[in-house]
Tab-separated table of C-alpha atoms and ligand atoms in Angstrom:
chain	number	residue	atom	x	y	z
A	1	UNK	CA	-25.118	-16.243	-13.232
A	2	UNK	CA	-27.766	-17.310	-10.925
A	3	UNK	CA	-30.944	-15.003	-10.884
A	4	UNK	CA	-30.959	-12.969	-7.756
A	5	UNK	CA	-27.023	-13.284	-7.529
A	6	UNK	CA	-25.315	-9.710	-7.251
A	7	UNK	CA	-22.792	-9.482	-10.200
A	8	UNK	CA	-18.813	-9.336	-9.089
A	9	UNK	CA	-17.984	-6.371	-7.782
A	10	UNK	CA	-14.130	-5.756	-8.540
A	11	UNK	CA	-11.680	-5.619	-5.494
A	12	UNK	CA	-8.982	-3.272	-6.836
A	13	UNK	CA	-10.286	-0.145	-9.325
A	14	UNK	CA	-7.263	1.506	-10.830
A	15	UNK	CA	-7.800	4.704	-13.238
A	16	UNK	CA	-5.840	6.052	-15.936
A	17	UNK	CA	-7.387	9.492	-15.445
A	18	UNK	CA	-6.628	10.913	-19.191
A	19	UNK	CA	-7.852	13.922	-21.087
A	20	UNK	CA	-7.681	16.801	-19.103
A	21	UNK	CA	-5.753	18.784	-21.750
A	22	UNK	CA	-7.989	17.801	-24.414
A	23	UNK	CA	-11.094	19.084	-22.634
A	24	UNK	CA	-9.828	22.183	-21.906
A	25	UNK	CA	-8.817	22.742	-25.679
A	26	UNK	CA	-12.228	22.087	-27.415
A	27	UNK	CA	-13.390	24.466	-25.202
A	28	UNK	CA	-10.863	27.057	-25.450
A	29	UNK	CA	-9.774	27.534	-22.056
A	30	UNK	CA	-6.240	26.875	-20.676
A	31	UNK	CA	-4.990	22.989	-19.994
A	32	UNK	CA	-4.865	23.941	-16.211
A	33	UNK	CA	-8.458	24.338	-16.204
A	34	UNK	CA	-8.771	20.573	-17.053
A	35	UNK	CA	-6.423	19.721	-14.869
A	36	UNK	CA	-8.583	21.700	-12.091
A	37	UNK	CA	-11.727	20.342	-13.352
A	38	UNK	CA	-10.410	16.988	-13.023
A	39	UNK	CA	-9.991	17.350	-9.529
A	40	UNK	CA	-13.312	17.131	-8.925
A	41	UNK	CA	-13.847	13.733	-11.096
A	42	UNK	CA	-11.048	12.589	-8.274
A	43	UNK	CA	-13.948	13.546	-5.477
A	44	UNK	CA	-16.849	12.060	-8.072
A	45	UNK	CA	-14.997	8.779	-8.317
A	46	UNK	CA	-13.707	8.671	-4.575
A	47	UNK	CA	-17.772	8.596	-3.787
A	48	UNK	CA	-18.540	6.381	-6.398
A	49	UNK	CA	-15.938	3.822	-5.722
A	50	UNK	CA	-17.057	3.548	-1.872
A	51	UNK	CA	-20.642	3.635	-3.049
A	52	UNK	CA	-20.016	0.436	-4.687
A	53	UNK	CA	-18.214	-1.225	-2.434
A	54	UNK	CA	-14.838	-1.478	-4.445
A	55	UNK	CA	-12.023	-2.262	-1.829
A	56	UNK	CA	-9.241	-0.555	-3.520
A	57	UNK	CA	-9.123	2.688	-5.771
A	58	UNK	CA	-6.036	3.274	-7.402
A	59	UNK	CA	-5.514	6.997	-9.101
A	60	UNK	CA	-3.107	7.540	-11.814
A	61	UNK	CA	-2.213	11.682	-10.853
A	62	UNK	CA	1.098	11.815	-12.284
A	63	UNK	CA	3.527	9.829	-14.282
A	64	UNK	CA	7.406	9.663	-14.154
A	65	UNK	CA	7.476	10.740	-17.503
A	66	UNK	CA	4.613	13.857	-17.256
A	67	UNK	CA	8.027	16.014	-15.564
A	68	UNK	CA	8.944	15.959	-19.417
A	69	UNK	CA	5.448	18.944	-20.019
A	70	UNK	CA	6.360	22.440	-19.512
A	71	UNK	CA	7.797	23.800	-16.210
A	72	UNK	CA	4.380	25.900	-15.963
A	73	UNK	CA	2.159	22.662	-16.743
A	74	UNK	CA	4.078	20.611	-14.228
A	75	UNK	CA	4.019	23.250	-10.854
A	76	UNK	CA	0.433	23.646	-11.710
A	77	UNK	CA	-0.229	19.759	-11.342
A	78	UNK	CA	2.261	19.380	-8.053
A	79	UNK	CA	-0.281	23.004	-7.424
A	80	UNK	CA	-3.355	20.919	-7.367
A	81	UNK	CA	-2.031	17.868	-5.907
A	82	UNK	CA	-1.189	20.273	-2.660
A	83	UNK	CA	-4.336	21.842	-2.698
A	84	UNK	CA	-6.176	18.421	-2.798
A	85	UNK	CA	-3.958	17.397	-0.309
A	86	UNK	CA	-4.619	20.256	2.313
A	87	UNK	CA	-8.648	20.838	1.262
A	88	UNK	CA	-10.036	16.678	0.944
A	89	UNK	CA	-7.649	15.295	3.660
A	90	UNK	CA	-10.084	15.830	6.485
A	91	UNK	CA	-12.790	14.650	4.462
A	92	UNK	CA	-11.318	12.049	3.613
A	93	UNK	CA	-10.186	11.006	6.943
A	94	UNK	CA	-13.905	11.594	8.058
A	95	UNK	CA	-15.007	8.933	5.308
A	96	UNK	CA	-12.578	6.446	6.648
A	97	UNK	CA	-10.284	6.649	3.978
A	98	UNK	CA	-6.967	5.043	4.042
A	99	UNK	CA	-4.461	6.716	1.579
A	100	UNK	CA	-1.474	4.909	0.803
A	101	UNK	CA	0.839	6.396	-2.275
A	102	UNK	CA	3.193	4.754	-5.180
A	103	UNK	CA	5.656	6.267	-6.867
A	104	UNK	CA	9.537	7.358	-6.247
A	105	UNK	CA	9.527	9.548	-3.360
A	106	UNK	CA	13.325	10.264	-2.951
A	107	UNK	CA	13.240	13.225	-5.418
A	108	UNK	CA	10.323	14.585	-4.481
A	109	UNK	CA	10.976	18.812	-3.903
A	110	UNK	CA	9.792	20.960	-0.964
A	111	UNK	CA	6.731	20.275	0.659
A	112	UNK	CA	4.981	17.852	-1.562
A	113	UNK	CA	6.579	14.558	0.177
A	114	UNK	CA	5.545	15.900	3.629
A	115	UNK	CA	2.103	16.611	2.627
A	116	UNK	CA	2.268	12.887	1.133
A	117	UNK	CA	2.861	11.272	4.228
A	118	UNK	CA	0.762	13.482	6.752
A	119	UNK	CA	-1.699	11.627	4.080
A	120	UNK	CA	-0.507	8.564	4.584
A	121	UNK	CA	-0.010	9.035	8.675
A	122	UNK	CA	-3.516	10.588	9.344
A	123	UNK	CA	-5.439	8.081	7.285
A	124	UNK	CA	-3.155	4.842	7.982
A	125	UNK	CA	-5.831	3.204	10.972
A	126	UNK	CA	-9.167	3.543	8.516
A	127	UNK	CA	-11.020	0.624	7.457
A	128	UNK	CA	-12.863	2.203	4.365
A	129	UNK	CA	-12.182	2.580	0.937
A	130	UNK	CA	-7.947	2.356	0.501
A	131	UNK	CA	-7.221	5.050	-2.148
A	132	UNK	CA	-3.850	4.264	-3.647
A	133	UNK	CA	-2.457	7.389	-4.855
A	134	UNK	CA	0.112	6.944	-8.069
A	135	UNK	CA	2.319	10.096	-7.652
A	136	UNK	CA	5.719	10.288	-9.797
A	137	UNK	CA	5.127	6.376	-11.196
A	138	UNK	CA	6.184	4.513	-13.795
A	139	UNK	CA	6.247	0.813	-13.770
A	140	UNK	CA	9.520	0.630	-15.088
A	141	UNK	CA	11.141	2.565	-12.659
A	142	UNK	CA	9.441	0.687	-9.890
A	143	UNK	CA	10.353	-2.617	-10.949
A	144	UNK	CA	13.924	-1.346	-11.246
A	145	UNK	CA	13.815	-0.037	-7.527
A	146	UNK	CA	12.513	-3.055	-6.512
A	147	UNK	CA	15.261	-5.111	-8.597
A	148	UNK	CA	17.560	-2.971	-6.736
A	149	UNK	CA	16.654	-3.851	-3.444
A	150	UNK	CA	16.635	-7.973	-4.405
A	151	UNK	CA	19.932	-7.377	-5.482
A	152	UNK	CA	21.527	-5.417	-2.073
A	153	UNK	CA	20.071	-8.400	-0.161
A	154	UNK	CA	21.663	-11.007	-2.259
A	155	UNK	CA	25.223	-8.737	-2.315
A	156	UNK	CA	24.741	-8.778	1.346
A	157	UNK	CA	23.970	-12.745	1.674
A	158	UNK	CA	20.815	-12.586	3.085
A	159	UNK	CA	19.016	-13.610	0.073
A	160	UNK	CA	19.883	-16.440	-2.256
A	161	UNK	CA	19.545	-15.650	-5.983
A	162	UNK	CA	17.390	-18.580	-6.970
A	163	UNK	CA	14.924	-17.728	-3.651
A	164	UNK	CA	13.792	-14.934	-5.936
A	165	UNK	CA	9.710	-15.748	-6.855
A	166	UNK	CA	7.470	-13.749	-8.725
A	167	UNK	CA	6.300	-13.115	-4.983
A	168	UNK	CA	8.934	-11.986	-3.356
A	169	UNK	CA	9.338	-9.770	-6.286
A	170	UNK	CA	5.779	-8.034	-5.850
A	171	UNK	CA	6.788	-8.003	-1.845
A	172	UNK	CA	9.360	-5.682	-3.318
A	173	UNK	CA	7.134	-3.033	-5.485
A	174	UNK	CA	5.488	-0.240	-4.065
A	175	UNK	CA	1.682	-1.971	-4.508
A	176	UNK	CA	3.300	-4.768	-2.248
A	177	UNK	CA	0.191	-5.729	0.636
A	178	UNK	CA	-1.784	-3.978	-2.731
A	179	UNK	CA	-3.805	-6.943	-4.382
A	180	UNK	CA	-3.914	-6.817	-8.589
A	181	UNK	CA	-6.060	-4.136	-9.728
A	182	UNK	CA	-9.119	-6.581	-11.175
A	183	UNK	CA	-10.146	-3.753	-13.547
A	184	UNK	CA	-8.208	-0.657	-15.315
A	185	UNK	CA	-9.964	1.783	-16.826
A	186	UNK	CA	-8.677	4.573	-19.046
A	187	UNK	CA	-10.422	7.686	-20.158
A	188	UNK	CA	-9.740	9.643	-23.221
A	189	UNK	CA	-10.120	6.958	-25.811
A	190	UNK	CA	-6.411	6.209	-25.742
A	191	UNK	CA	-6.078	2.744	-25.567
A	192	UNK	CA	-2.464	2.042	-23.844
A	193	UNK	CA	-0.864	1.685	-20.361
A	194	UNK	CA	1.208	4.688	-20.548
A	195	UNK	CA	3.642	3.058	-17.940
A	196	UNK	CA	0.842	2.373	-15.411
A	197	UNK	CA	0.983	-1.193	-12.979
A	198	UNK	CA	2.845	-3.070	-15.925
A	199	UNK	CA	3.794	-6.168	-13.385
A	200	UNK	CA	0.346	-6.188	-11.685
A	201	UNK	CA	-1.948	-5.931	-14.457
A	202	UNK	CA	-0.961	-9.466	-15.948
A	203	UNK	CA	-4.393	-10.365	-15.864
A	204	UNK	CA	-6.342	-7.137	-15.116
A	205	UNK	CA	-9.169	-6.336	-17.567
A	206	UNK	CA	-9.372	-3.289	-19.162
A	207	UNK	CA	-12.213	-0.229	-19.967
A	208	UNK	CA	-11.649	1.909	-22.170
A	209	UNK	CA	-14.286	4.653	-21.944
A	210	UNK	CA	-14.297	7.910	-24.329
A	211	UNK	CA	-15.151	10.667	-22.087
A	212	UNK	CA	-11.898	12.486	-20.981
A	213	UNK	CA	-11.406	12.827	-17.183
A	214	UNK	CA	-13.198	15.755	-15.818
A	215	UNK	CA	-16.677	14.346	-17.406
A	216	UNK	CA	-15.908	11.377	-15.394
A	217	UNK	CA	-18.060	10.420	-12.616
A	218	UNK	CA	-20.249	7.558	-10.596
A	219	UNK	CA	-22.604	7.205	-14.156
A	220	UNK	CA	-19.151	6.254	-16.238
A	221	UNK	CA	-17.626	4.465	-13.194
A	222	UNK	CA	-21.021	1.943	-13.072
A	223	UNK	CA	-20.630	1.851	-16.598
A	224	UNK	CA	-17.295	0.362	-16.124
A	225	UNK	CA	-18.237	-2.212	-13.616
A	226	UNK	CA	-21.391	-3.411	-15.465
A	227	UNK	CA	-18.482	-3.959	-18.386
A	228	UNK	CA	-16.510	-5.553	-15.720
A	229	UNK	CA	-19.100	-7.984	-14.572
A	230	UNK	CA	-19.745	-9.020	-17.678
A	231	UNK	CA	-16.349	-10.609	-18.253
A	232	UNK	CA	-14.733	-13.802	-18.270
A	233	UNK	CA	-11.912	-14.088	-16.466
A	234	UNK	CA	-9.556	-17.601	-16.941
A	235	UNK	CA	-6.499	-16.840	-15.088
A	236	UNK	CA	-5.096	-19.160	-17.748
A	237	UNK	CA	-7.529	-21.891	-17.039
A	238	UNK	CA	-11.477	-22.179	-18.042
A	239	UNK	CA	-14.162	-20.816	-17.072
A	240	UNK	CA	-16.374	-21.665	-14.445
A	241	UNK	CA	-18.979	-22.561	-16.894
A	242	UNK	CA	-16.909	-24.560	-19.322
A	243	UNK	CA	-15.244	-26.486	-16.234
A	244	UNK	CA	-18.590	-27.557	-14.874
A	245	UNK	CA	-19.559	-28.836	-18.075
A	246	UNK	CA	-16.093	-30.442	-19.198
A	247	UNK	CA	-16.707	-32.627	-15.721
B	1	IPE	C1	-4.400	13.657	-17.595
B	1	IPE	O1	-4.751	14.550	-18.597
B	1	IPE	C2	-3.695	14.315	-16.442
B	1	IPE	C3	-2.254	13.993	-16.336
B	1	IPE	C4	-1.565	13.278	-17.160
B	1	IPE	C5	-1.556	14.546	-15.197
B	1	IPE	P1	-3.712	15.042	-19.696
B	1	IPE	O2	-3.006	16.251	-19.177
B	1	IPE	O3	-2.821	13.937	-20.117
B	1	IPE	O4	-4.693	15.455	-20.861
B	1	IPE	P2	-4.491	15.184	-22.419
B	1	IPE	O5	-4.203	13.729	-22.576
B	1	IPE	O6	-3.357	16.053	-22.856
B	1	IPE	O7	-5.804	15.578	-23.017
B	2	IPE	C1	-0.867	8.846	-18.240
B	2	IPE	O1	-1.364	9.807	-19.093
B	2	IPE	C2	-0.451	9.467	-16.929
B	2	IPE	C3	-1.531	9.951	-16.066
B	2	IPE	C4	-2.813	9.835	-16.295
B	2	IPE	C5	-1.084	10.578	-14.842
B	2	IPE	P1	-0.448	10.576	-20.155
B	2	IPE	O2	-1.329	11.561	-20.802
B	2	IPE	O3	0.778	11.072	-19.497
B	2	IPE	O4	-0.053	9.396	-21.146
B	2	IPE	P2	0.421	9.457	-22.669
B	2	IPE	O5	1.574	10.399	-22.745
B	2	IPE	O6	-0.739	9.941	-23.475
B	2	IPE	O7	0.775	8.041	-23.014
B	3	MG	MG1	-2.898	12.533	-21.567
């Protein structure tokens, strides 16, 4: 790097925000608590990510697969998600915020999917920091709504079968106008995707940081970029450096 050059900034932060449970545990309290507590990480890293100029924040809040914890575990997350929803929005809004949310929507129950898209609706003109908020999604199942889609347009012979591009099939998913998240990071210490941006992440890097969620904040999110800028990314290809002196 050139001296006096600012080191890359990523475009596109997701989070796999993971430990919640865990923290609560060691210290003896309920798992809700975490889950509370991790809430305001979500506000922490909101700042953070605007601080530093990151285009795109992408939150992992709930999985396809987390409806599979206790009833009680699961109303207390769709709990906090509602009351993040109703409390932050203006803030948000006020911050220049754009919101934008992935995940299956059709089976979404009562008023959680209208509180979604009065997120999405309010926030939809701002120029600032897009959060993208992953709410009931799994890669899998996106991919397979998207596949579904391709398919009705070919059955319906507007779209021929060998037109279909790695593209056109990320036009299809629900990160589509979404660039590739540049950097994942995943609290915890777990080291796996857990179902998280499977088609997008072909050549994401990854963080894996050991503090679990609610002892995340701006420190462990600079952390991550520093990490970040440090990398070499090829694409496939060679680095900058070895191009230049390959000739
Ligand atoms: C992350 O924390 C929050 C969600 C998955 C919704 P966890 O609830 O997974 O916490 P651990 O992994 O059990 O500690
Ligand atoms: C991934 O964490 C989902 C979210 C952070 C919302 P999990 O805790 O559900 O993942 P696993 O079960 O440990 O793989
Ligand atoms: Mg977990």
């Amino acid at each position: 790097m050139i001296s006096g050059e600012m080191p890359p900034v990523p475009k596109h932060v997701a989070i796999i925000m993971d430990g919640n449970g865990r923290w609560a545990s060691e210290r003896g309290l309920p798992r809700s608590v975490g889950h509370s507590k991790g809430v305001e990480a979500v506000r922490r890293t909101v700042k953070a990510a605007g601080d530093a100029g990151v285009d795109f924040l992408t939150l992992f809040a709930f999985s396809s697969e987390n409806w599979s914890r206790p009833q009680s575990e699961v109303s207390d997350l769709m709990g906090l998600l509602r009351r993040f929803v109703r409390r932050d929005l203006a803030e948000l809004h006020k911050s220049n915020v754009r919101i934008k949310i992935i995940g299956d929507r059709t089976d979404l129950r009562g008023d959680i999917l209208p509180l979604l898209l009065e997120a999405e609706e309010t926030t939809r003109n701002n120029t600032g920091l897009t959060l993208v908020i992953a709410f009931n999604y799994g890669s899998r199942d996106e991919i397979a709504r998207a596949t579904i889609r391709l398919a009705r347009e070919v059955e319906a012979g507007r779209l021929k079968a060998d037109a279909i591009t790695p593209d056109l099939i990320g036009a299809h998913l629900d990160t589509a106008g979404i660039p590739d998240p540049d950097l994942i990071i995943r609290t915890s210490g777990e080291e796996r995707l857990s179902n998280f941006l499977l088609w997008q992440a072909a050549y994401t890097e990854f963080v894996f940081l050991p503090q679990y969620w609610p002892d995340f904040g701006a420190e462990a999110f600079n952390e991550a970029l520093r990490i970040f800028a440090s990398r070499d990314r090829r694409f496939g290809g060679l680095s900058a450096k070895t191009a230049a002196v390959a000739g």
